[in-house]
Amino acid sequence: MVGEIRDAETAEIAIQASLTGHLVLSTLHTNDSASAVTRLVDMGIEPFLVASSLSGVIAQRLVRKLCPGCRVPYAPSPAQWKEIGLSGEPAGQFFAAKGCPSCMNTGYRGRVGIFEILIVDDRIRSLILERADSEGIKTLAVSRGMRTILAAGAEKVRAGISSVEEVLRVTQEE
């Protein structure tokens, strides 16, 4: 377990441990899973080492859950619908935060995780070796079935667990 990869020295230690057959788990601050690959390369790790040692990357965020006692139905605007990555017309029942004594008038109570999992397969490895940017890696991964962190958040909105505003707040790139 490597607490956090912040610099080239720590990245090299993690990569070397992985190459010797150890399962290495660590954290790396990036906006999405594909950016972790390019961050390691930007730290000076050779692409062939990243491609050889990386099995998968999970990006995660915590979104606040709507308070079940005071959430109110609402219809998201077409702009919100599009911004959260959904197509077509909003269908179903959606909720917004209101606020009550139970949630200290925030409209939210508790949190839930949203995740994006990048599996590093042979095609992703070839992109890493070609020094592809994170968008190229992400585009390929999505075409092969990866669910983005925004799509995971949209599922929480559709299920009435969180709001459009909350998902956008935590998924907007820094």
PDB file of N, CA, C and O in Angstrom, residues 13 21 40 46 53 58 61 74 86 88-89 94 97 100 106 109-110 113 120 142 148 160 170:
ATOM      1  N   ILE A  13       8.786   3.863  -6.948  1.00  0.00           N
ATOM      2  CA  ILE A  13       8.702   2.791  -5.946  1.00  0.00           C
ATOM      3  C   ILE A  13       7.464   1.933  -6.206  1.00  0.00           C
ATOM      4  O   ILE A  13       7.530   0.699  -6.197  1.00  0.00           O
ATOM      5  N   GLY A  21       5.721  -8.209  -9.142  1.00  0.00           N
ATOM      6  CA  GLY A  21       4.626  -9.131  -8.847  1.00  0.00           C
ATOM      7  C   GLY A  21       3.760  -8.765  -7.668  1.00  0.00           C
ATOM      8  O   GLY A  21       2.852  -9.514  -7.313  1.00  0.00           O
ATOM      9  N   LEU A  40       1.167   9.858 -14.316  1.00  0.00           N
ATOM     10  CA  LEU A  40       2.361   9.047 -14.060  1.00  0.00           C
ATOM     11  C   LEU A  40       3.440   9.310 -15.110  1.00  0.00           C
ATOM     12  O   LEU A  40       4.619   9.439 -14.774  1.00  0.00           O
ATOM     13  N   GLU A  46       8.371   6.065 -17.481  1.00  0.00           N
ATOM     14  CA  GLU A  46       8.333   5.704 -18.902  1.00  0.00           C
ATOM     15  C   GLU A  46       7.005   5.016 -19.237  1.00  0.00           C
ATOM     16  O   GLU A  46       6.523   4.186 -18.461  1.00  0.00           O
ATOM     17  N   SER A  53       2.750  -2.140 -15.757  1.00  0.00           N
ATOM     18  CA  SER A  53       2.461  -2.315 -14.332  1.00  0.00           C
ATOM     19  C   SER A  53       1.034  -1.971 -13.930  1.00  0.00           C
ATOM     20  O   SER A  53       0.573  -2.407 -12.880  1.00  0.00           O
ATOM     21  N   ILE A  58      -9.368   3.432 -10.549  1.00  0.00           N
ATOM     22  CA  ILE A  58     -10.716   3.800 -10.123  1.00  0.00           C
ATOM     23  C   ILE A  58     -10.706   5.270  -9.724  1.00  0.00           C
ATOM     24  O   ILE A  58      -9.921   5.670  -8.866  1.00  0.00           O
ATOM     25  N   ARG A  61     -15.731   9.904  -6.388  1.00  0.00           N
ATOM     26  CA  ARG A  61     -16.166  11.135  -5.751  1.00  0.00           C
ATOM     27  C   ARG A  61     -17.299  10.768  -4.799  1.00  0.00           C
ATOM     28  O   ARG A  61     -18.008   9.792  -5.011  1.00  0.00           O
ATOM     29  N   TYR A  74     -38.944  18.063  -8.976  1.00  0.00           N
ATOM     30  CA  TYR A  74     -38.756  19.171  -9.894  1.00  0.00           C
ATOM     31  C   TYR A  74     -38.400  18.614 -11.263  1.00  0.00           C
ATOM     32  O   TYR A  74     -38.031  17.457 -11.388  1.00  0.00           O
ATOM     33  N   LEU A  86     -27.003  13.498 -20.219  1.00  0.00           N
ATOM     34  CA  LEU A  86     -28.149  12.685 -20.614  1.00  0.00           C
ATOM     35  C   LEU A  86     -28.748  13.250 -21.894  1.00  0.00           C
ATOM     36  O   LEU A  86     -28.714  14.452 -22.130  1.00  0.00           O
ATOM     37  N   GLY A  88     -32.025  13.220 -24.923  1.00  0.00           N
ATOM     38  CA  GLY A  88     -33.477  13.118 -24.992  1.00  0.00           C
ATOM     39  C   GLY A  88     -34.134  14.052 -23.993  1.00  0.00           C
ATOM     40  O   GLY A  88     -33.504  14.914 -23.396  1.00  0.00           O
ATOM     41  N   GLU A  89     -35.405  13.848 -23.796  1.00  0.00           N
ATOM     42  CA  GLU A  89     -36.162  14.657 -22.848  1.00  0.00           C
ATOM     43  C   GLU A  89     -36.109  14.020 -21.466  1.00  0.00           C
ATOM     44  O   GLU A  89     -36.144  12.795 -21.343  1.00  0.00           O
ATOM     45  N   PHE A  94     -37.724  13.594 -10.761  1.00  0.00           N
ATOM     46  CA  PHE A  94     -36.440  14.060 -10.270  1.00  0.00           C
ATOM     47  C   PHE A  94     -36.679  14.911  -9.039  1.00  0.00           C
ATOM     48  O   PHE A  94     -37.757  15.471  -8.858  1.00  0.00           O
ATOM     49  N   ALA A  97     -32.990  19.566  -3.604  1.00  0.00           N
ATOM     50  CA  ALA A  97     -32.832  19.783  -2.167  1.00  0.00           C
ATOM     51  C   ALA A  97     -33.741  20.926  -1.722  1.00  0.00           C
ATOM     52  O   ALA A  97     -33.897  21.915  -2.431  1.00  0.00           O
ATOM     53  N   CYS A 100     -34.739  20.967   5.811  1.00  0.00           N
ATOM     54  CA  CYS A 100     -35.648  20.758   6.932  1.00  0.00           C
ATOM     55  C   CYS A 100     -34.795  20.601   8.201  1.00  0.00           C
ATOM     56  O   CYS A 100     -33.571  20.484   8.114  1.00  0.00           O
ATOM     57  N   THR A 106     -30.074  21.868   4.972  1.00  0.00           N
ATOM     58  CA  THR A 106     -29.171  21.806   3.820  1.00  0.00           C
ATOM     59  C   THR A 106     -29.835  21.144   2.618  1.00  0.00           C
ATOM     60  O   THR A 106     -29.418  21.368   1.483  1.00  0.00           O
ATOM     61  N   ARG A 109     -28.477  14.744   3.257  1.00  0.00           N
ATOM     62  CA  ARG A 109     -28.187  13.958   4.454  1.00  0.00           C
ATOM     63  C   ARG A 109     -27.432  12.706   4.044  1.00  0.00           C
ATOM     64  O   ARG A 109     -27.974  11.838   3.378  1.00  0.00           O
ATOM     65  N   GLY A 110     -26.165  12.632   4.407  1.00  0.00           N
ATOM     66  CA  GLY A 110     -25.330  11.499   4.054  1.00  0.00           C
ATOM     67  C   GLY A 110     -24.682  11.680   2.693  1.00  0.00           C
ATOM     68  O   GLY A 110     -24.913  12.670   1.998  1.00  0.00           O
ATOM     69  N   GLY A 113     -21.001   7.177  -2.936  1.00  0.00           N
ATOM     70  CA  GLY A 113     -19.915   7.237  -3.894  1.00  0.00           C
ATOM     71  C   GLY A 113     -20.386   7.091  -5.327  1.00  0.00           C
ATOM     72  O   GLY A 113     -21.357   6.385  -5.607  1.00  0.00           O
ATOM     73  N   VAL A 120      -7.218  -1.544 -17.634  1.00  0.00           N
ATOM     74  CA  VAL A 120      -6.106  -1.393 -18.573  1.00  0.00           C
ATOM     75  C   VAL A 120      -5.923  -2.711 -19.322  1.00  0.00           C
ATOM     76  O   VAL A 120      -5.293  -3.641 -18.830  1.00  0.00           O
ATOM     77  N   VAL A 142     -14.387   4.460 -22.978  1.00  0.00           N
ATOM     78  CA  VAL A 142     -15.845   4.640 -23.032  1.00  0.00           C
ATOM     79  C   VAL A 142     -16.429   3.839 -24.191  1.00  0.00           C
ATOM     80  O   VAL A 142     -17.476   3.195 -24.048  1.00  0.00           O
ATOM     81  N   THR A 148     -18.417   6.617 -17.272  1.00  0.00           N
ATOM     82  CA  THR A 148     -17.709   7.759 -16.701  1.00  0.00           C
ATOM     83  C   THR A 148     -18.269   8.108 -15.328  1.00  0.00           C
ATOM     84  O   THR A 148     -19.377   7.707 -14.969  1.00  0.00           O
ATOM     85  N   GLY A 160     -33.091   9.296  -7.907  1.00  0.00           N
ATOM     86  CA  GLY A 160     -33.602  10.168  -6.851  1.00  0.00           C
ATOM     87  C   GLY A 160     -32.705  10.228  -5.629  1.00  0.00           C
ATOM     88  O   GLY A 160     -33.114  10.698  -4.575  1.00  0.00           O
ATOM     89  N   VAL A 170     -19.502  18.147  -7.946  1.00  0.00           N
ATOM     90  CA  VAL A 170     -18.348  17.281  -7.627  1.00  0.00           C
ATOM     91  C   VAL A 170     -17.653  16.711  -8.853  1.00  0.00           C
ATOM     92  O   VAL A 170     -16.547  16.199  -8.730  1.00  0.00           O
TER      93      VAL A 170
END
